[in-house]
């Protein structure tokens, strides 16, 4: 504080070319806070002689100093400037020299003097801290006050528990819509904290683009550390490195880590303050504030803002970890990632690869299957990406084969040829991502007994994109108790349709999944949708050795939320109950409570699709 109290006089002493925007008062402190005046001294009652009135002055004449009623001017010594009889004031030891001040950028001087504003928008343009989100209720979002009356501790615990992917594609889609809805914060929770928790959950489930849009709905001046961290993760994972510049410029001291120093330098460069950027980056490299590979990437990125831009070699030798910073800048700069880092990188980088436009096309296609499987990419987005692959003139013919197969699956004149193309795309193993890709091609298939053996895969492909009405056309073809029948029994829209226990038993007899997982999911889904009577549920539960009614803290919470008809809380708790990277992590009991709660609060479509997906992928 003492340093900044001396700046006014110090800068005047160093250079007449610099001026403070808001100079400090030159009056001593006593004039700002004068002591109380002493009580007047009693005087004798004798009448004093009054001076004669002054003669009127001529128009425009100025009275001379010392005239009655006119005070003489007071000359005040400027603080910090030595004068006759005044003591010399020493500058702080680390205060920049005159030469350094002259070389500083305006932003550096503002930071030195503490003149950065708190907000970067005028008061009239600042946004309210209510209804933060990107999806309005009229666009399919949740009601704005769906969580406002809920306990802040419960909502906080649910959001903090979302630390990874959701096993269900349709569960992911539901949770993304809930987190992105325009909602008020729960009572007792700061709206900034509510936004930060939602953005962090979106980042953890592989939705940085949605998280970025969410944090952009809050004025930068309102950011706290948690929201800054969530925003930084979202911008890096979406490949939007410069998107963090408003926060980095407005809140330069919010973080002190190496990546924050580097992003500030990059933002300086793109705002025309090249000298400031070079100094920050050179200091970071020389002092070890950030690893050398991180600084080199930042130097190349910042250099692209200038006209010349000196060459910077990117050497990966000795780098054994691929961080979000390195991944994002490498993709933005077109720097090839080493094979050892590329092969070992976590799944969240694959999801980012599928969405960052700067990623090489073949890498995007390779990552798209996981993105579609998780729910990050839609069927239409997948078709668009594979269409780019098909029409690319820079990709080898062999690498374009998936695009050729997809075209065949859509436009081949013979339905059997279309089915063969879809089978080739599905391949072996977990084909669900490719089933998302072929959903609309599957909907074009004619309903025929000759395709009954492939009906389950065709129906699963349609349901992956929510084409339940197209899938129901196969109801007259499939056999009761078959794998295809099980999917249609869950996907059908009619809520009062009851399923016989004999048909479920036939399904169980033909189930080859591990530990009868598909049969258990089928029972949980039908019970949650209310399509089995209580006796059938009891008998089948005993046969499959499961207890759907066993209670836990989580199940009690989601059941209570459904009882009170709160779709927002049900969606959050459903997402919490589906945390995991595979369906082997899901239990039939969890699925039952999720499907039942969603169905009870009016989200029957989501309940049906989640139940059908569980059976298709179980």
Coordinates of C-alpha atoms in Angstrom, one line a residue:
X1 CA 0.0 0.0 0.0
X2 CA 2.8 2.4 0.8
X3 CA 4.2 1.8 -2.7
X4 CA 1.1 3.1 -4.4
X5 CA 0.7 6.1 -2.0
X6 CA 4.0 7.3 -3.4
X7 CA 3.3 6.7 -7.1
X8 CA 1.9 10.2 -7.8
X9 CA 5.0 12.1 -6.8
X10 CA 7.4 9.5 -8.0
X11 CA 6.2 9.4 -11.5
X12 CA 6.2 13.2 -11.7
X13 CA 9.8 13.2 -10.6
X14 CA 10.7 10.5 -13.2
X15 CA 9.0 11.7 -16.4
X16 CA 6.8 14.6 -17.3
X17 CA 5.2 12.4 -20.1
X18 CA 3.3 10.2 -17.7
X19 CA 0.2 11.3 -15.8
X20 CA -2.1 9.7 -13.4
X21 CA -5.7 9.3 -14.5
X22 CA -6.9 10.0 -10.9
X23 CA -4.2 12.1 -9.0
X24 CA -4.1 11.8 -5.3
X25 CA -5.1 14.8 -3.1
X26 CA -2.1 17.1 -2.5
X27 CA -3.5 18.2 0.9
X28 CA -2.2 16.8 4.1
X29 CA -4.3 14.2 5.9
X30 CA -5.3 16.8 8.5
X31 CA -7.5 18.6 5.9
X32 CA -9.3 15.5 4.9
X33 CA -10.0 14.6 8.5
X34 CA -9.5 17.9 10.6
X35 CA -9.5 17.7 14.4
X36 CA -12.4 19.2 16.3
X37 CA -12.2 23.0 16.7
X38 CA -11.6 24.3 20.2
X39 CA -14.4 25.9 22.1
X40 CA -14.5 29.7 21.6
X41 CA -12.9 31.8 24.4
X42 CA -15.2 34.1 26.2
X43 CA -14.5 37.8 25.5
X44 CA -15.5 41.0 27.3
X45 CA -18.8 42.5 26.3
X46 CA -17.1 45.7 25.2
X47 CA -18.2 46.7 21.7
X48 CA -15.2 46.6 19.3
X49 CA -14.8 49.2 16.6
X50 CA -16.0 47.9 13.2
X51 CA -13.9 48.6 10.1
X52 CA -15.3 50.9 7.5
X53 CA -16.9 49.2 4.6
X54 CA -14.6 48.8 1.6
X55 CA -15.3 50.9 -1.4
X56 CA -17.0 49.1 -4.3
X57 CA -14.5 47.9 -6.8
X58 CA -14.6 48.6 -10.5
X59 CA -16.3 46.0 -12.7
X60 CA -13.8 43.3 -13.5
X61 CA -11.3 44.4 -11.0
X62 CA -9.7 41.7 -8.8
X63 CA -9.2 42.5 -5.1
X64 CA -5.6 42.5 -4.0
X65 CA -4.4 39.8 -1.6
X66 CA -4.5 40.9 1.9
X67 CA -7.6 43.0 1.4
X68 CA -10.3 42.6 4.0
X69 CA -12.3 39.4 3.4
X70 CA -9.7 38.0 0.9
X71 CA -7.4 35.1 1.9
X72 CA -3.9 34.8 0.6
X73 CA -3.2 31.7 -1.4
X74 CA -1.6 28.8 0.4
X75 CA 1.3 27.1 -1.2
X76 CA 1.4 23.3 -0.4
X77 CA 4.6 21.2 -0.8
X78 CA 4.0 18.4 -3.3
X79 CA 4.5 15.0 -1.5
X80 CA 7.4 13.0 -2.7
X81 CA 9.3 15.9 -4.3
X82 CA 12.2 17.3 -2.4
X83 CA 12.2 21.0 -1.9
X84 CA 13.8 23.6 0.3
X85 CA 13.6 22.2 3.8
X86 CA 11.8 19.1 2.7
X87 CA 13.0 15.5 3.3
X88 CA 13.7 13.2 0.4
X89 CA 11.2 10.2 -0.1
X90 CA 12.8 7.0 -1.3
X91 CA 11.0 4.9 -4.1
X92 CA 10.3 1.2 -3.5
X93 CA 13.3 -1.0 -4.3
X94 CA 11.5 -2.8 -7.1
X95 CA 9.9 0.3 -8.7
X96 CA 10.6 0.3 -12.4
X97 CA 13.3 2.7 -13.8
X98 CA 12.5 5.5 -16.1
X99 CA 13.7 3.5 -19.1
X100 CA 11.5 0.5 -18.0
X101 CA 8.5 2.7 -17.6
X102 CA 9.0 4.1 -21.1
X103 CA 9.1 0.6 -22.5
X104 CA 6.0 -0.6 -20.7
X105 CA 2.7 -1.3 -22.5
X106 CA -0.4 0.6 -21.3
X107 CA -1.8 -2.6 -19.8
X108 CA 1.4 -3.1 -17.7
X109 CA 1.2 0.5 -16.4
X110 CA -2.5 0.1 -15.5
X111 CA -1.6 -3.1 -13.6
X112 CA 1.4 -1.4 -11.9
X113 CA -0.8 1.4 -10.7
X114 CA -3.8 -0.7 -9.9
X115 CA -6.1 1.0 -12.4
X116 CA -7.7 -2.1 -13.9
X117 CA -11.5 -1.8 -13.8
X118 CA -13.6 -4.4 -12.0
X119 CA -16.1 -4.8 -14.9
X120 CA -15.5 -4.7 -18.6
X121 CA -19.1 -3.7 -19.4
X122 CA -21.0 -0.6 -18.4
X123 CA -23.5 -0.8 -15.6
X124 CA -26.5 -0.6 -17.9
X125 CA -25.2 -3.6 -19.9
X126 CA -24.5 -5.9 -17.0
X127 CA -26.6 -9.1 -16.8
X128 CA -28.7 -10.3 -13.9
X129 CA -27.4 -13.3 -11.9
X130 CA -30.7 -15.2 -12.2
X131 CA -31.7 -17.7 -14.9
X132 CA -28.2 -18.4 -15.9
X133 CA -28.0 -20.9 -18.7
X134 CA -28.3 -21.4 -22.5
X135 CA -31.5 -23.4 -23.0
X136 CA -34.8 -21.7 -22.2
X137 CA -37.9 -23.6 -21.2
X138 CA -39.5 -22.8 -24.5
X139 CA -36.5 -24.5 -26.2
X140 CA -36.8 -27.7 -24.2
X141 CA -35.0 -26.6 -21.0
X142 CA -36.1 -27.2 -17.4
X143 CA -38.3 -24.6 -15.5
X144 CA -36.1 -21.8 -14.2
X145 CA -37.1 -22.3 -10.6
X146 CA -36.9 -26.1 -10.6
X147 CA -34.0 -26.1 -8.1
X148 CA -34.5 -22.7 -6.4
X149 CA -36.4 -24.3 -3.5
X150 CA -34.2 -27.3 -3.0
X151 CA -31.6 -27.6 -0.3
X152 CA -28.3 -26.0 -1.4
X153 CA -26.3 -28.9 0.2
X154 CA -28.2 -31.5 -1.7
X155 CA -27.7 -29.8 -5.1
X156 CA -24.1 -29.1 -4.3
X157 CA -23.4 -32.7 -3.4
X158 CA -25.1 -34.0 -6.6
X159 CA -23.1 -31.6 -8.9
X160 CA -19.8 -32.3 -7.1
X161 CA -20.4 -36.0 -7.5
X162 CA -20.4 -35.7 -11.3
X163 CA -16.8 -36.4 -11.9
X164 CA -16.8 -38.5 -15.1
X165 CA -18.8 -39.9 -17.9
X166 CA -22.3 -41.2 -17.8
X167 CA -22.8 -44.8 -18.9
X168 CA -25.9 -44.1 -20.9
X169 CA -26.0 -42.0 -24.1
X170 CA -29.5 -40.9 -23.4
X171 CA -28.7 -40.3 -19.7
X172 CA -25.9 -38.0 -20.9
X173 CA -28.2 -36.1 -23.2
X174 CA -30.7 -35.6 -20.4
X175 CA -28.1 -34.5 -17.9
X176 CA -26.5 -32.1 -20.4
X177 CA -29.9 -30.5 -21.1
X178 CA -30.6 -30.1 -17.3
X179 CA -27.2 -28.5 -16.6
X180 CA -27.5 -26.1 -19.6
X181 CA -31.0 -25.0 -18.7
X182 CA -31.7 -21.4 -17.6
X183 CA -32.1 -22.0 -13.9
X184 CA -32.0 -19.9 -10.7
X185 CA -29.6 -21.0 -8.0
X186 CA -30.9 -23.0 -5.0
X187 CA -31.8 -20.9 -2.0
X188 CA -28.6 -20.3 0.0
X189 CA -26.2 -20.9 -2.9
X190 CA -24.4 -18.1 -4.7
X191 CA -25.3 -18.0 -8.4
X192 CA -21.6 -17.9 -9.3
X193 CA -21.0 -21.1 -7.4
X194 CA -24.0 -22.7 -9.0
X195 CA -22.7 -21.8 -12.4
X196 CA -19.2 -23.0 -11.6
X197 CA -20.4 -26.4 -10.3
X198 CA -22.6 -26.9 -13.5
X199 CA -19.7 -25.9 -15.8
X200 CA -17.3 -28.3 -14.0
X201 CA -19.8 -31.1 -14.3
X202 CA -20.2 -30.5 -18.0
X203 CA -16.4 -30.5 -18.4
X204 CA -16.1 -33.8 -16.6
X205 CA -18.7 -35.4 -18.8
X206 CA -17.0 -34.2 -22.0
X207 CA -19.1 -31.2 -22.9
X208 CA -16.7 -28.3 -22.9
X209 CA -18.5 -26.4 -25.6
X210 CA -21.7 -26.3 -23.5
X211 CA -19.7 -25.4 -20.4
X212 CA -18.1 -22.6 -22.4
X213 CA -21.5 -21.2 -23.4
X214 CA -22.7 -21.5 -19.8
X215 CA -19.8 -19.5 -18.3
X216 CA -20.2 -16.9 -21.0
X217 CA -23.6 -16.1 -19.6
X218 CA -22.0 -14.5 -16.5
X219 CA -20.2 -11.2 -16.7
X220 CA -16.5 -11.6 -16.2
X221 CA -16.4 -9.2 -13.3
X222 CA -18.5 -11.6 -11.3
X223 CA -16.1 -14.6 -11.7
X224 CA -14.6 -16.2 -8.7
X225 CA -11.7 -18.7 -8.6
X226 CA -13.9 -21.8 -9.1
X227 CA -15.7 -20.3 -12.1
X228 CA -12.3 -19.1 -13.6
X229 CA -11.0 -22.7 -13.3
X230 CA -14.1 -24.2 -14.9
X231 CA -14.0 -21.6 -17.7
X232 CA -10.3 -22.2 -18.3
X233 CA -10.9 -26.0 -18.6
X234 CA -13.8 -25.4 -21.0
X235 CA -11.9 -23.0 -23.3
X236 CA -8.9 -25.3 -23.5
X237 CA -10.9 -28.4 -24.1
X238 CA -12.9 -26.7 -26.9
X239 CA -9.8 -25.3 -28.6
X240 CA -10.7 -21.7 -27.9
X241 CA -7.5 -20.5 -26.3
X242 CA -8.2 -16.8 -26.7
X243 CA -11.7 -17.1 -25.2
X244 CA -10.1 -16.8 -21.7
X245 CA -8.6 -13.4 -22.5
X246 CA -11.4 -11.3 -20.9
X247 CA -10.9 -13.0 -17.6
X248 CA -7.1 -13.0 -17.8
X249 CA -7.0 -9.3 -18.5
X250 CA -9.7 -8.2 -16.0
X251 CA -8.6 -10.6 -13.2
X252 CA -4.9 -10.9 -13.7
X253 CA -4.2 -12.0 -10.1
X254 CA -6.9 -14.6 -9.9
X255 CA -4.3 -17.4 -10.4
X256 CA -0.6 -17.7 -10.0
X257 CA 0.2 -20.9 -11.8
X258 CA 2.4 -21.2 -14.9
X259 CA -0.5 -21.7 -17.3
X260 CA -2.2 -18.5 -16.1
X261 CA 1.0 -16.6 -16.7
X262 CA 1.3 -18.0 -20.2
X263 CA -2.4 -17.2 -21.1
X264 CA -1.9 -13.7 -19.9
X265 CA 1.1 -13.4 -22.2
X266 CA -0.8 -14.8 -25.2
X267 CA -3.6 -12.3 -24.5
X268 CA -1.2 -9.4 -24.4
X269 CA 0.2 -10.4 -27.8
X270 CA -3.2 -10.5 -29.4
X271 CA -4.1 -7.1 -27.9
X272 CA -1.1 -5.5 -29.6
X273 CA 1.2 -5.6 -26.5
X274 CA 3.9 -7.7 -28.1
X275 CA 6.7 -6.4 -25.9
X276 CA 4.8 -7.3 -22.7
X277 CA 4.1 -10.8 -24.1
X278 CA 7.7 -11.4 -24.9
X279 CA 8.9 -10.3 -21.5
X280 CA 6.3 -12.5 -19.7
X281 CA 7.2 -15.6 -21.8
X282 CA 11.0 -15.0 -21.5
X283 CA 10.7 -14.7 -17.8
X284 CA 8.5 -17.8 -17.5
X285 CA 11.1 -19.8 -19.5
X286 CA 14.1 -18.4 -17.6
X287 CA 12.7 -18.8 -14.1
X288 CA 10.9 -22.1 -14.6
X289 CA 7.5 -20.7 -13.8
X290 CA 6.1 -23.1 -16.5
X291 CA 7.6 -26.2 -18.2
X292 CA 9.7 -25.5 -21.3
X293 CA 7.3 -27.3 -23.7
X294 CA 4.4 -25.2 -22.4
X295 CA 6.3 -22.0 -22.9
X296 CA 7.4 -22.9 -26.4
X297 CA 3.9 -23.7 -27.4
X298 CA 2.8 -20.3 -25.9
X299 CA 5.6 -18.5 -27.7
X300 CA 4.5 -19.9 -31.1
X301 CA 0.9 -19.1 -30.4
X302 CA 1.7 -15.6 -29.4
X303 CA 4.1 -15.1 -32.3
X304 CA 1.2 -15.7 -34.7
X305 CA -0.3 -12.4 -33.5
X306 CA 2.6 -10.4 -34.9
X307 CA 3.7 -9.6 -38.5
X308 CA 7.0 -11.4 -38.4
X309 CA 6.7 -14.0 -35.6
X310 CA 10.0 -15.6 -34.9
X311 CA 10.3 -19.4 -35.4
X312 CA 9.9 -21.5 -32.3
X313 CA 10.9 -25.2 -32.4
X314 CA 8.6 -27.6 -30.5
X315 CA 10.6 -30.5 -29.1
X316 CA 8.7 -33.2 -27.3
X317 CA 11.8 -35.0 -26.0
X318 CA 11.4 -35.7 -22.3
X319 CA 7.7 -34.9 -22.2
X320 CA 5.8 -37.8 -20.7
X321 CA 2.4 -36.3 -20.1
X322 CA -0.2 -34.7 -22.3
X323 CA -1.9 -32.0 -20.4
X324 CA -5.0 -30.0 -21.6
X325 CA -2.7 -27.0 -22.2
X326 CA -0.4 -29.0 -24.4
X327 CA -3.2 -30.7 -26.2
X328 CA -5.2 -27.6 -26.9
X329 CA -2.3 -25.5 -28.2
X330 CA -0.9 -28.3 -30.2
X331 CA -4.2 -28.8 -32.0
X332 CA -4.7 -25.0 -32.5
X333 CA -1.1 -24.7 -34.0
X334 CA -1.3 -27.8 -36.1
X335 CA 1.6 -29.4 -34.2
X336 CA 1.7 -33.1 -34.5
X337 CA 1.4 -35.0 -31.3
X338 CA 3.9 -37.8 -30.6
X339 CA 2.5 -41.3 -31.0
X340 CA 3.4 -42.3 -27.4
X341 CA 1.4 -39.3 -26.0
X342 CA -1.4 -39.7 -28.5
X343 CA -2.0 -43.4 -27.7
X344 CA -1.9 -42.9 -23.9
X345 CA -4.1 -39.8 -23.7
X346 CA -7.3 -40.0 -21.7
X347 CA -10.7 -40.4 -23.2
X348 CA -11.6 -36.7 -22.6
X349 CA -9.0 -35.8 -25.2
X350 CA -10.7 -38.1 -27.7
X351 CA -14.0 -36.4 -27.1
X352 CA -12.3 -33.0 -27.7
X353 CA -10.6 -34.3 -30.9
X354 CA -14.0 -35.1 -32.3
X355 CA -15.2 -31.5 -31.9
X356 CA -12.2 -29.3 -32.4
X357 CA -12.2 -28.2 -36.1
X358 CA -8.4 -27.9 -36.2
X359 CA -8.0 -31.6 -35.5
X360 CA -6.9 -33.6 -38.6
X361 CA -9.9 -35.2 -40.3
X362 CA -8.9 -38.8 -39.7
X363 CA -8.3 -38.2 -36.0
X364 CA -11.8 -36.6 -35.8
X365 CA -13.4 -39.6 -37.4
X366 CA -11.5 -42.0 -35.2
X367 CA -12.6 -40.2 -32.1
X368 CA -16.2 -39.7 -33.3
X369 CA -17.3 -43.2 -32.4
X370 CA -16.7 -42.6 -28.7
X371 CA -18.3 -39.2 -28.9
X372 CA -21.5 -40.6 -30.4
X373 CA -21.5 -43.5 -27.9
X374 CA -21.2 -41.1 -25.0
X375 CA -23.9 -38.7 -26.3
X376 CA -21.6 -35.9 -27.2
X377 CA -22.3 -36.1 -31.0
X378 CA -25.7 -36.5 -32.6
X379 CA -26.4 -38.9 -35.5
X380 CA -26.7 -35.9 -37.9
X381 CA -23.3 -34.6 -36.8
X382 CA -21.8 -38.0 -37.3
X383 CA -23.2 -38.2 -40.8
X384 CA -21.8 -34.8 -41.6
X385 CA -18.4 -35.8 -40.4
X386 CA -18.3 -39.0 -42.4
X387 CA -19.6 -37.0 -45.5
X388 CA -16.5 -34.9 -45.2
X389 CA -14.4 -38.0 -45.1
X390 CA -16.1 -39.4 -48.2
X391 CA -15.6 -36.2 -50.2
X392 CA -12.1 -35.4 -49.0
X393 CA -9.4 -35.2 -51.8
X394 CA -6.5 -35.3 -49.4
X395 CA -7.3 -38.6 -47.7
X396 CA -6.2 -41.9 -49.2
X397 CA -8.8 -44.1 -50.8
X398 CA -8.5 -46.8 -48.2
X399 CA -9.0 -44.3 -45.3
X400 CA -12.2 -43.1 -47.0
X401 CA -13.8 -46.5 -46.9
X402 CA -16.1 -45.8 -43.9
X403 CA -17.6 -42.8 -45.7
X404 CA -18.1 -45.0 -48.8
X405 CA -19.9 -47.6 -46.7
X406 CA -22.1 -45.0 -45.1
X407 CA -23.2 -43.8 -48.5
X408 CA -23.9 -47.3 -49.5
X409 CA -26.0 -47.8 -46.4
X410 CA -28.2 -44.9 -47.4
X411 CA -28.6 -45.0 -51.2
X412 CA -27.9 -48.6 -52.3
X413 CA -30.9 -49.7 -54.5
X414 CA -31.0 -53.2 -52.9
X415 CA -32.0 -53.2 -49.2
X416 CA -29.9 -56.3 -48.6
X417 CA -26.8 -54.3 -49.8
X418 CA -27.7 -51.5 -47.5
X419 CA -27.8 -54.0 -44.6
X420 CA -24.5 -55.4 -45.6
X421 CA -23.0 -51.9 -45.6
X422 CA -24.4 -51.3 -42.1
X423 CA -23.0 -54.6 -40.8
X424 CA -19.6 -53.7 -42.1
X425 CA -19.8 -50.3 -40.3
X426 CA -20.9 -51.9 -37.1
X427 CA -18.1 -54.4 -37.1
X428 CA -17.4 -56.5 -34.0
X429 CA -17.4 -55.5 -30.4
X430 CA -19.2 -52.4 -29.1
X431 CA -20.8 -51.0 -32.2
X432 CA -23.1 -48.5 -30.5
X433 CA -21.2 -45.5 -31.8
X434 CA -21.6 -46.7 -35.3
X435 CA -25.3 -47.6 -34.7
X436 CA -25.8 -43.9 -33.9
X437 CA -24.2 -43.2 -37.2
X438 CA -26.5 -45.5 -39.2
X439 CA -29.7 -44.6 -37.3
X440 CA -31.4 -42.8 -40.2
X441 CA -30.2 -45.4 -42.7
X442 CA -31.7 -48.1 -40.5
X443 CA -35.0 -46.2 -40.5
X444 CA -35.0 -46.5 -44.3
X445 CA -34.9 -50.2 -44.2
X446 CA -38.1 -51.9 -45.3
X447 CA -39.9 -54.0 -42.7
X448 CA -39.5 -57.6 -43.8
X449 CA -39.4 -61.1 -42.4
X450 CA -36.2 -61.7 -44.3
X451 CA -34.4 -59.3 -42.1
X452 CA -35.7 -60.6 -38.8
X453 CA -32.3 -62.0 -37.7
X454 CA -30.9 -58.5 -37.9
X455 CA -34.0 -56.8 -36.5
X456 CA -32.5 -56.3 -33.0
X457 CA -29.5 -54.4 -34.4
X458 CA -31.6 -52.4 -36.8
X459 CA -34.0 -51.4 -34.0
X460 CA -31.2 -50.6 -31.6
X461 CA -29.7 -48.3 -34.3
X462 CA -32.9 -46.4 -34.7
X463 CA -33.5 -46.0 -31.0
X464 CA -29.9 -44.7 -30.6
X465 CA -31.2 -41.5 -32.4
X466 CA -34.7 -41.6 -30.8
X467 CA -36.5 -42.9 -33.8
X468 CA -38.9 -44.9 -31.7
X469 CA -41.9 -44.6 -34.1
X470 CA -39.9 -45.9 -37.0
X471 CA -38.7 -48.8 -34.8
X472 CA -42.2 -49.7 -33.8
X473 CA -43.0 -50.6 -37.4
X474 CA -41.1 -53.8 -36.7
X475 CA -43.6 -54.9 -34.0
X476 CA -45.5 -57.3 -36.4
X477 CA -42.3 -59.0 -37.6
X478 CA -40.3 -59.8 -34.5
X479 CA -41.1 -62.8 -32.3
X480 CA -42.3 -62.4 -28.8
X481 CA -39.5 -62.9 -26.3
X482 CA -36.8 -62.2 -28.8
X483 CA -34.0 -59.6 -28.4
X484 CA -35.8 -57.3 -30.8
X485 CA -39.1 -57.7 -28.9
X486 CA -37.4 -56.7 -25.7
X487 CA -36.3 -53.4 -27.2
X488 CA -39.8 -52.6 -28.6
X489 CA -41.5 -53.6 -25.3
X490 CA -39.5 -50.8 -23.6
X491 CA -39.6 -48.2 -26.5
X492 CA -43.3 -48.2 -27.2
X493 CA -44.9 -44.9 -26.3
X494 CA -48.2 -46.3 -24.9
X495 CA -47.9 -46.2 -21.1
X496 CA -50.8 -48.6 -20.3
X497 CA -49.5 -51.5 -22.3
X498 CA -48.9 -54.5 -20.1
X499 CA -46.3 -57.2 -20.8
X500 CA -46.8 -60.8 -19.9
X501 CA -44.4 -62.5 -17.6
X502 CA -44.3 -65.4 -20.0
X503 CA -42.8 -63.2 -22.8
X504 CA -40.1 -62.0 -20.3
X505 CA -39.3 -65.5 -19.3
X506 CA -38.8 -66.4 -23.0
X507 CA -36.4 -63.5 -23.3
X508 CA -34.5 -64.7 -20.2
X509 CA -34.2 -68.2 -21.8
X510 CA -32.5 -66.8 -24.9
X511 CA -30.3 -64.3 -23.0
X512 CA -26.6 -64.9 -23.5
X513 CA -25.3 -61.8 -21.7
X514 CA -23.0 -62.1 -18.7
X515 CA -25.0 -62.8 -15.5
X516 CA -28.2 -62.2 -17.4
X517 CA -27.5 -58.5 -17.4
X518 CA -29.8 -57.8 -20.3
X519 CA -32.7 -59.7 -18.7
X520 CA -32.2 -57.8 -15.4
X521 CA -32.2 -54.5 -17.2
X522 CA -35.3 -55.5 -19.1
X523 CA -37.1 -56.4 -15.9
X524 CA -36.0 -53.1 -14.2
X525 CA -37.1 -51.1 -17.2
X526 CA -40.5 -52.7 -17.5
X527 CA -41.1 -52.4 -13.8
X528 CA -40.0 -48.7 -13.8
X529 CA -42.4 -48.0 -16.6
X530 CA -45.3 -49.8 -14.9
X531 CA -45.6 -52.5 -17.6
X532 CA -45.5 -55.5 -15.3
X533 CA -47.8 -56.3 -12.4
X534 CA -46.5 -56.7 -8.9
X535 CA -46.7 -60.5 -8.9
X536 CA -44.8 -60.8 -12.1
X537 CA -42.1 -58.4 -10.8
X538 CA -41.8 -60.5 -7.6
X539 CA -41.5 -63.8 -9.4
X540 CA -39.0 -62.6 -12.0
X541 CA -36.9 -60.8 -9.4
X542 CA -36.6 -64.1 -7.4
X543 CA -35.7 -65.9 -10.6
X544 CA -33.0 -63.3 -11.6
X545 CA -31.8 -62.9 -8.0
X546 CA -32.3 -59.2 -7.7
X547 CA -34.1 -56.9 -5.3
X548 CA -35.4 -53.8 -7.0
X549 CA -36.9 -52.4 -3.8
X550 CA -33.8 -52.3 -1.7
X551 CA -33.3 -48.7 -0.5
X552 CA -30.3 -46.4 -0.2
X553 CA -29.7 -42.8 0.5
X554 CA -29.6 -42.1 -3.2
X555 CA -32.7 -44.1 -4.1
X556 CA -34.6 -42.4 -1.3
X557 CA -33.6 -39.0 -2.6
X558 CA -34.6 -39.6 -6.2
X559 CA -37.9 -41.3 -5.2
X560 CA -38.7 -38.3 -3.0
X561 CA -37.9 -35.8 -5.8
X562 CA -40.2 -37.7 -8.1
X563 CA -42.9 -37.8 -5.4
X564 CA -42.8 -34.0 -5.3
X565 CA -42.8 -33.7 -9.1
X566 CA -39.4 -32.0 -9.5
X567 CA -37.9 -32.9 -12.9
X568 CA -34.7 -30.9 -12.4
X569 CA -33.7 -32.6 -9.2
X570 CA -34.7 -36.0 -10.7
X571 CA -32.5 -35.3 -13.7
X572 CA -29.5 -34.4 -11.6
X573 CA -29.9 -37.4 -9.3
X574 CA -30.4 -39.7 -12.3
X575 CA -27.2 -38.4 -13.8
X576 CA -25.4 -39.0 -10.5
X577 CA -26.7 -42.6 -10.4
X578 CA -25.4 -43.3 -13.9
X579 CA -21.7 -42.3 -13.3
X580 CA -19.4 -44.7 -14.9
X581 CA -17.6 -45.7 -18.2
X582 CA -19.5 -48.9 -18.9
X583 CA -22.8 -50.7 -18.4
X584 CA -21.1 -53.2 -16.2
X585 CA -21.0 -50.4 -13.6
X586 CA -24.8 -50.1 -13.7
X587 CA -27.1 -52.2 -11.5
X588 CA -30.7 -53.2 -12.3
X589 CA -31.8 -51.5 -9.0
X590 CA -30.3 -48.2 -10.0
X591 CA -31.9 -48.4 -13.5
X592 CA -35.3 -49.2 -11.9
X593 CA -35.3 -46.1 -9.7
X594 CA -34.0 -43.9 -12.5
X595 CA -36.6 -45.1 -15.0
X596 CA -39.5 -44.9 -12.5
X597 CA -38.6 -41.4 -11.3
X598 CA -38.2 -40.0 -14.8
X599 CA -41.5 -41.6 -15.8
X600 CA -43.3 -40.2 -12.8
X601 CA -42.2 -36.6 -13.4
X602 CA -43.3 -36.5 -17.1
X603 CA -40.0 -37.5 -18.7
X604 CA -41.4 -40.8 -20.1
X605 CA -39.6 -40.4 -23.4
X606 CA -36.2 -40.2 -21.7
X607 CA -37.1 -43.1 -19.4
X608 CA -38.0 -45.3 -22.3
X609 CA -34.9 -44.5 -24.3
X610 CA -32.6 -45.1 -21.3
X611 CA -34.2 -48.4 -20.5
X612 CA -34.0 -49.6 -24.2
X613 CA -30.4 -48.5 -24.4
X614 CA -29.6 -50.5 -21.3
X615 CA -31.0 -53.6 -22.8
X616 CA -29.3 -53.0 -26.2
X617 CA -25.9 -52.4 -24.6
X618 CA -26.1 -54.6 -21.5

